[in-house]
Short mmCIF file of N, CA and C in Angstrom, two decimals:
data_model
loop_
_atom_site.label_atom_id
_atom_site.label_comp_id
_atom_site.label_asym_id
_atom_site.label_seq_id
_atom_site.Cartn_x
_atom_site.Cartn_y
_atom_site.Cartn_z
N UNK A 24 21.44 16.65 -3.15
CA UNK A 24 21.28 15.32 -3.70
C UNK A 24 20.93 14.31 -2.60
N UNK A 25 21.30 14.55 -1.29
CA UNK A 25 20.96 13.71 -0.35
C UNK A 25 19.79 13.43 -0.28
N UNK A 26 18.57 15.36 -0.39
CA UNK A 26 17.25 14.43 -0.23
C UNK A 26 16.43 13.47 -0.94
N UNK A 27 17.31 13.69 -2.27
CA UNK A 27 16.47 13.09 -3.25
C UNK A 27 16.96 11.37 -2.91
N UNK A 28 18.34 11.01 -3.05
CA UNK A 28 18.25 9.50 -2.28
C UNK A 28 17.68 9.22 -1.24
N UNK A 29 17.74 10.28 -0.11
CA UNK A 29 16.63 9.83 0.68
C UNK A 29 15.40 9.74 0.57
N UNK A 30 14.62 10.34 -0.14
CA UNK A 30 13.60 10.38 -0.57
C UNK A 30 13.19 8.80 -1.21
N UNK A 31 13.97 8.88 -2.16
CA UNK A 31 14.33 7.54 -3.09
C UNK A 31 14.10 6.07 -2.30
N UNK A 32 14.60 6.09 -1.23
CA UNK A 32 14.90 5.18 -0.11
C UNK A 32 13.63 4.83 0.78
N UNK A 33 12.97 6.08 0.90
CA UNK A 33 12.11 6.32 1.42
C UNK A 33 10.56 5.57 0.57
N UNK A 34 10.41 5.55 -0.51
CA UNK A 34 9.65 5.19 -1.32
C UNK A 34 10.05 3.63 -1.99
N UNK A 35 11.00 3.23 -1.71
CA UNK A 35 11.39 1.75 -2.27
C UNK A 35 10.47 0.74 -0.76
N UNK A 36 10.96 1.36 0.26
CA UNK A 36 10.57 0.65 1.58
C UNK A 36 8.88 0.94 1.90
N UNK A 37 8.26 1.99 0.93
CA UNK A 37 6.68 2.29 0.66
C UNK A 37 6.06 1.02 -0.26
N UNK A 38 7.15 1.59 -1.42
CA UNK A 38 6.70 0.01 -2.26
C UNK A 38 6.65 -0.78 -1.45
N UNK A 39 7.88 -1.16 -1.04
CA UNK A 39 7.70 -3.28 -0.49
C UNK A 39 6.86 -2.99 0.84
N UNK A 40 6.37 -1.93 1.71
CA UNK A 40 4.92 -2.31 2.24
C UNK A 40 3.75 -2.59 1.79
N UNK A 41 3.72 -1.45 0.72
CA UNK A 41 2.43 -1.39 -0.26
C UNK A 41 2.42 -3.04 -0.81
N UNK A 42 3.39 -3.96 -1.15
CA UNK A 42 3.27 -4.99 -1.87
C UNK A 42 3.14 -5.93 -0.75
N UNK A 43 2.93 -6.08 0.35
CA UNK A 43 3.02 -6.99 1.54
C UNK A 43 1.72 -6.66 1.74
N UNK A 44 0.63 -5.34 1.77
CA UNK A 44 -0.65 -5.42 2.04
C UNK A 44 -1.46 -5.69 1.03
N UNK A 45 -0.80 -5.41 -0.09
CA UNK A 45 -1.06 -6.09 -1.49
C UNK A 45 -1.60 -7.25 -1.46
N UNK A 46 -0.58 -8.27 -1.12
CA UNK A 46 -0.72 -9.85 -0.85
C UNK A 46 -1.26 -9.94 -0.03
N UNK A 47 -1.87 -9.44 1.09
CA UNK A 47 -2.53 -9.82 2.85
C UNK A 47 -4.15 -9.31 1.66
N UNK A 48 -4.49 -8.48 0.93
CA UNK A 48 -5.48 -8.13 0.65
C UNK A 48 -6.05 -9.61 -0.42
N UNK A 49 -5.36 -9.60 -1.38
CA UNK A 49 -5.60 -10.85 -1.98
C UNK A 49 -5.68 -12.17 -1.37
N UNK A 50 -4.55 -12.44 -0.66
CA UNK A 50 -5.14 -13.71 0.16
C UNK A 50 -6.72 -13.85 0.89
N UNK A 51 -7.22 -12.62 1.64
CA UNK A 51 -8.51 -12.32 2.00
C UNK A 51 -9.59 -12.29 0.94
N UNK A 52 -9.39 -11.80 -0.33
CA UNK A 52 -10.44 -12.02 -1.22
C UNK A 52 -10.15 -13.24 -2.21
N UNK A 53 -9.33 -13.88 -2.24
CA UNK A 53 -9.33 -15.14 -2.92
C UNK A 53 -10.31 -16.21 -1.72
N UNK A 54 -10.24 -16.53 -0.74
CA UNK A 54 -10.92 -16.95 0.68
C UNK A 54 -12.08 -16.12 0.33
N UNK A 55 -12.93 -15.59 -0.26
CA UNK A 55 -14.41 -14.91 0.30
C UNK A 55 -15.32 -15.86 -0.54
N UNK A 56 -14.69 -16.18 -1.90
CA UNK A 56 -15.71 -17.26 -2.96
C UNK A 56 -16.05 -18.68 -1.74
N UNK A 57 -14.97 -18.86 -1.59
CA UNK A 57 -15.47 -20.27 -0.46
C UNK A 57 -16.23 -19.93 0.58
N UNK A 58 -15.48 -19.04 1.20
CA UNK A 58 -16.65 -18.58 2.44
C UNK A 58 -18.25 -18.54 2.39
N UNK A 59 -18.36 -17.75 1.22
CA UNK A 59 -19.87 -17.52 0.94
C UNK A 59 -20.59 -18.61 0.30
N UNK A 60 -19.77 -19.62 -0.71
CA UNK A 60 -21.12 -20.57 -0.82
C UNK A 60 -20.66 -21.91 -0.13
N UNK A 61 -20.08 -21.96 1.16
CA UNK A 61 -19.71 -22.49 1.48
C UNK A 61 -21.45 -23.33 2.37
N UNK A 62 -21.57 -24.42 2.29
CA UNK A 62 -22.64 -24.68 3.23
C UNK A 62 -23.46 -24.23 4.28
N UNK A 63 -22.52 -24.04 5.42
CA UNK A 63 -22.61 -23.09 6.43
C UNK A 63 -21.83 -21.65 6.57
N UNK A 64 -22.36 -20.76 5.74
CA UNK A 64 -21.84 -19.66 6.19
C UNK A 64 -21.46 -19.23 7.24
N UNK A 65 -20.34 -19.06 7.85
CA UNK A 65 -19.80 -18.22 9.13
C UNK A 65 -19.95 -16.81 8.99
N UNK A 66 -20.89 -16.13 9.46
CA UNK A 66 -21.07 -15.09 9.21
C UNK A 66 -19.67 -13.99 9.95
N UNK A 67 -19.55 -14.27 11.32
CA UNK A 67 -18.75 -13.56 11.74
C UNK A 67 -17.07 -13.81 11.34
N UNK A 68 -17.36 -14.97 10.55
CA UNK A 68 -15.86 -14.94 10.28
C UNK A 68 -15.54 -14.05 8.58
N UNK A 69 -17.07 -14.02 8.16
CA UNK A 69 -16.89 -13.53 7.18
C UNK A 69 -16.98 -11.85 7.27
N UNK A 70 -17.27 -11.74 8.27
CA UNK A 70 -17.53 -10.05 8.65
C UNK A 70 -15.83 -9.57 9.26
N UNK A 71 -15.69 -10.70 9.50
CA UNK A 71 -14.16 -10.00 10.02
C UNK A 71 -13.19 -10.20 8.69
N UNK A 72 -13.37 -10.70 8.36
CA UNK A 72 -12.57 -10.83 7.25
C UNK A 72 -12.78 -9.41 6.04
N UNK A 73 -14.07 -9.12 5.98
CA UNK A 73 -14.08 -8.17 5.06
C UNK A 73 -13.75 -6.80 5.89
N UNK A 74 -13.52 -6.61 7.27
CA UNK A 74 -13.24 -5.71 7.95
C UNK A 74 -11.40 -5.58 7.68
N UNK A 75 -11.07 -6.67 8.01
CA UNK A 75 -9.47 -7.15 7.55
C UNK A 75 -9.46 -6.63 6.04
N UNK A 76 -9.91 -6.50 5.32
CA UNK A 76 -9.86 -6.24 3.86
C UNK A 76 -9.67 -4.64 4.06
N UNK A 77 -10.85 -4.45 4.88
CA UNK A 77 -11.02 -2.93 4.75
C UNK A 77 -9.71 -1.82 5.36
N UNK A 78 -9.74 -2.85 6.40
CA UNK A 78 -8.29 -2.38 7.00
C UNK A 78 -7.45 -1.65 5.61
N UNK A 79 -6.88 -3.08 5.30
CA UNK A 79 -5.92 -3.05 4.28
C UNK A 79 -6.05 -2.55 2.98
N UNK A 80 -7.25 -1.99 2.41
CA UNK A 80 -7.09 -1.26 1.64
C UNK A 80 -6.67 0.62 2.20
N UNK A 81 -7.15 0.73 3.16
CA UNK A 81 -6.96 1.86 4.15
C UNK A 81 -5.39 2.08 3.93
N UNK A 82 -4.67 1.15 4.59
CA UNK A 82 -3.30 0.97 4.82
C UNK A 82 -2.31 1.49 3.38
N UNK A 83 -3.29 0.38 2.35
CA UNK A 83 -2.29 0.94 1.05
C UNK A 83 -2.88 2.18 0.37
N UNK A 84 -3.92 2.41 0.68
CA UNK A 84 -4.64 4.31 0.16
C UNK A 84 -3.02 5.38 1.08
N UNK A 85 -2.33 4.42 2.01
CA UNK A 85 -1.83 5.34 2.96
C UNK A 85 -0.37 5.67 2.13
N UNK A 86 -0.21 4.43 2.00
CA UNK A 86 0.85 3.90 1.62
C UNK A 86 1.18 4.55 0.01
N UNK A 87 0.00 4.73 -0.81
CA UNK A 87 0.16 5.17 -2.12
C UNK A 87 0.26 6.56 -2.05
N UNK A 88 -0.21 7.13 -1.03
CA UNK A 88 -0.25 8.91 -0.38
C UNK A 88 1.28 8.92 -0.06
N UNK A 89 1.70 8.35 0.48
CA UNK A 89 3.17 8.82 1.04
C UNK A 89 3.78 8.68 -0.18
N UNK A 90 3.65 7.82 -1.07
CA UNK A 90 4.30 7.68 -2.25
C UNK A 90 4.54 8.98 -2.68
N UNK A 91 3.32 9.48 -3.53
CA UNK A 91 3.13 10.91 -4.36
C UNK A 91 3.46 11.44 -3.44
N UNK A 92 3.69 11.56 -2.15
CA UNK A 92 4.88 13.04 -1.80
C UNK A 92 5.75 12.61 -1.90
N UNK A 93 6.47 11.09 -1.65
CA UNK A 93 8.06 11.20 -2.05
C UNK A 93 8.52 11.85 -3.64
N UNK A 94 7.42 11.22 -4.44
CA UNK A 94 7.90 11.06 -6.09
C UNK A 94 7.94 12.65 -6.43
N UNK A 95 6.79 13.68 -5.44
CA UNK A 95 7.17 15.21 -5.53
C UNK A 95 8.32 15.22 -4.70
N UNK A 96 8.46 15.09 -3.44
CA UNK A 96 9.47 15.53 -3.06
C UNK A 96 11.02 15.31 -4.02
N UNK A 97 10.98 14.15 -4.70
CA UNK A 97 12.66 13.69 -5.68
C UNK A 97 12.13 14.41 -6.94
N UNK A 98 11.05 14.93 -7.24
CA UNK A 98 10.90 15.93 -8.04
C UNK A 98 11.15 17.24 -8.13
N UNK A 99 10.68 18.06 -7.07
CA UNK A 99 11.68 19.21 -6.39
C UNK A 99 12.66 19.61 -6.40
N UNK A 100 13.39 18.43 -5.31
CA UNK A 100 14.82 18.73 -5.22
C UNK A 100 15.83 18.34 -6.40
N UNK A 101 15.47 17.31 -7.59
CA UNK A 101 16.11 17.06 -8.47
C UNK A 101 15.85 18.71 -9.52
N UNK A 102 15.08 19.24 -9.37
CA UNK A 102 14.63 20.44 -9.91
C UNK A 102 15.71 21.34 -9.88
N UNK A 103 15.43 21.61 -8.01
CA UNK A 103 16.80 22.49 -7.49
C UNK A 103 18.07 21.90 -7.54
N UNK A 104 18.50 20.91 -7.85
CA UNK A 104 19.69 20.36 -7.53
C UNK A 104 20.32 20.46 -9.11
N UNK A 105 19.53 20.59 -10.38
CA UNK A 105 19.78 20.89 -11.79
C UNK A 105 20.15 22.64 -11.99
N UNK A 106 19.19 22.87 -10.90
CA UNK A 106 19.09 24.22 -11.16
C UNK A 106 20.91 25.20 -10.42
N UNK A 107 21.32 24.29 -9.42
CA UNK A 107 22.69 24.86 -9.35
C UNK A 107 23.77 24.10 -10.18
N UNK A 108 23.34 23.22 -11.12
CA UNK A 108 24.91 22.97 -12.10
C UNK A 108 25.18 23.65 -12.88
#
């Protein structure tokens, strides 16, 4: 039963990253409508910014991967852990 709370534990602290790059991603694309018809386009600020995006979707593709092995892993062991009562 331990691994499965750990597991458990393990995936709550996935969520609340996943939801912190969540928000860093949206703040960056709410900012791109202004950027672009903005008068003077900044090009390089707009190139870094969509690089910053890119980042962060990277980050939570990572972040949603570790997930599905925790949610197998508390799947497993809740398996085996039924399987000796």
């Amino acid at each position: 039963m331990n691994k499965v709370i750990w597991a458990y534990q393990q995936s709550c602290q996935l969520k609340s990253d996943l939801k912190d790059a969540s928000r860093k991603i949206q703040e960056i694309v709410s900012q791109l409508p202004e950027q672009v018809n903005a008068a003077q386009v900044d090009l390089k600020q707009l190139q870094e910014n969509l690089v910053n995006c890119l980042t962060f979707f990277l980050i939570c593709a990572n972040y949603i991967s570790r997930l599905e092995e925790q949610e197998n892993r508390i799947q497993t062991n809740l398996n085996k852990y039924n399987k000796r009562l």
